[in-house]
């Protein structure tokens, strides 16, 4: 087994190779404006460090969000392209689940990432491997009662520490492909067919885009 994992749903551009037992190489950069520029060089870097080639990859793992539109599409389109070119399965995982898995807690907590527009993407977890709620996008003030005093991980929790009053600085701020790969390896070991625990590789946006089709087109007539 050789997993190539990647995620671009947050400001982190993150890639990792995992052999089913351990991470062989990883690349993590935080730059919200350069997902398209950084992703493929990061893939090349981890392959070189692990002394592997794309032809060795048996599974591709991609974070499906939630996340902003442009960055998230970069990662998913790249994952699907690799899967098609290599003839290997592409497995989707919730980006929040990757942060939760890396947190490693065995007690309830929440994960929140920055959704911009003064909102957060967030979910409740019973433990590092068990999500208790569907991912949501909300204004921090609207979920204050639900998250106050609950241990919290993620950049969204840190950004709104007045709402996430038990934010843990020792827990992950951003998702890592290494965590996604580790979670995927566990799921594939339990179900080699890959039918359990994974999501379709479709972007989890949770809200409509800002761009709108013009309602009234200007009529242009020939002279």
PDB file of N, CA and C in Angstrom, residues 3 9 14 26 35 44 68 91 95 138 156 190 203:
ATOM      1  N   UNK A   3      -0.099   5.326  -0.076  1.00  0.00           N
ATOM      2  CA  UNK A   3      -1.117   6.360  -0.145  1.00  0.00           C
ATOM      3  C   UNK A   3      -0.476   7.705  -0.448  1.00  0.00           C
ATOM      4  N   UNK A   9      -8.079  22.494   1.389  1.00  0.00           N
ATOM      5  CA  UNK A   9      -9.340  23.096   1.820  1.00  0.00           C
ATOM      6  C   UNK A   9      -9.151  24.250   2.796  1.00  0.00           C
ATOM      7  N   UNK A  14      -0.980  20.826   1.806  1.00  0.00           N
ATOM      8  CA  UNK A  14      -0.350  19.731   2.527  1.00  0.00           C
ATOM      9  C   UNK A  14      -0.421  18.438   1.730  1.00  0.00           C
ATOM     10  N   UNK A  26       6.452  14.118   3.991  1.00  0.00           N
ATOM     11  CA  UNK A  26       5.350  15.068   4.069  1.00  0.00           C
ATOM     12  C   UNK A  26       5.842  16.458   3.704  1.00  0.00           C
ATOM     13  N   UNK A  35      -2.347  27.938  -3.573  1.00  0.00           N
ATOM     14  CA  UNK A  35      -2.610  26.497  -3.618  1.00  0.00           C
ATOM     15  C   UNK A  35      -2.179  25.891  -4.946  1.00  0.00           C
ATOM     16  N   UNK A  44       5.911  16.441  -5.875  1.00  0.00           N
ATOM     17  CA  UNK A  44       7.240  16.042  -6.351  1.00  0.00           C
ATOM     18  C   UNK A  44       8.220  15.890  -5.192  1.00  0.00           C
ATOM     19  N   UNK A  68     -13.179  26.986   1.286  1.00  0.00           N
ATOM     20  CA  UNK A  68     -13.501  27.966   0.241  1.00  0.00           C
ATOM     21  C   UNK A  68     -13.364  27.364  -1.152  1.00  0.00           C
ATOM     22  N   UNK A  91      -9.973   8.413  -2.632  1.00  0.00           N
ATOM     23  CA  UNK A  91     -10.834   8.375  -1.450  1.00  0.00           C
ATOM     24  C   UNK A  91     -10.968   9.776  -0.852  1.00  0.00           C
ATOM     25  N   UNK A  95     -12.107  17.224   5.789  1.00  0.00           N
ATOM     26  CA  UNK A  95     -10.923  17.925   6.281  1.00  0.00           C
ATOM     27  C   UNK A  95     -10.960  18.075   7.801  1.00  0.00           C
ATOM     28  N   UNK A 138     -21.169  28.486  10.323  1.00  0.00           N
ATOM     29  CA  UNK A 138     -21.970  29.376  11.168  1.00  0.00           C
ATOM     30  C   UNK A 138     -21.134  30.562  11.619  1.00  0.00           C
ATOM     31  N   UNK A 156     -10.027  28.167  13.173  1.00  0.00           N
ATOM     32  CA  UNK A 156     -11.253  28.902  13.443  1.00  0.00           C
ATOM     33  C   UNK A 156     -11.475  29.095  14.923  1.00  0.00           C
ATOM     34  N   UNK A 190      -9.134  -1.799   7.852  1.00  0.00           N
ATOM     35  CA  UNK A 190     -10.369  -2.394   8.348  1.00  0.00           C
ATOM     36  C   UNK A 190     -11.256  -2.887   7.210  1.00  0.00           C
ATOM     37  N   UNK A 203     -16.488  18.433  -3.709  1.00  0.00           N
ATOM     38  CA  UNK A 203     -16.195  19.494  -2.737  1.00  0.00           C
ATOM     39  C   UNK A 203     -17.352  19.743  -1.783  1.00  0.00           C
TER      40      UNK A 203
END
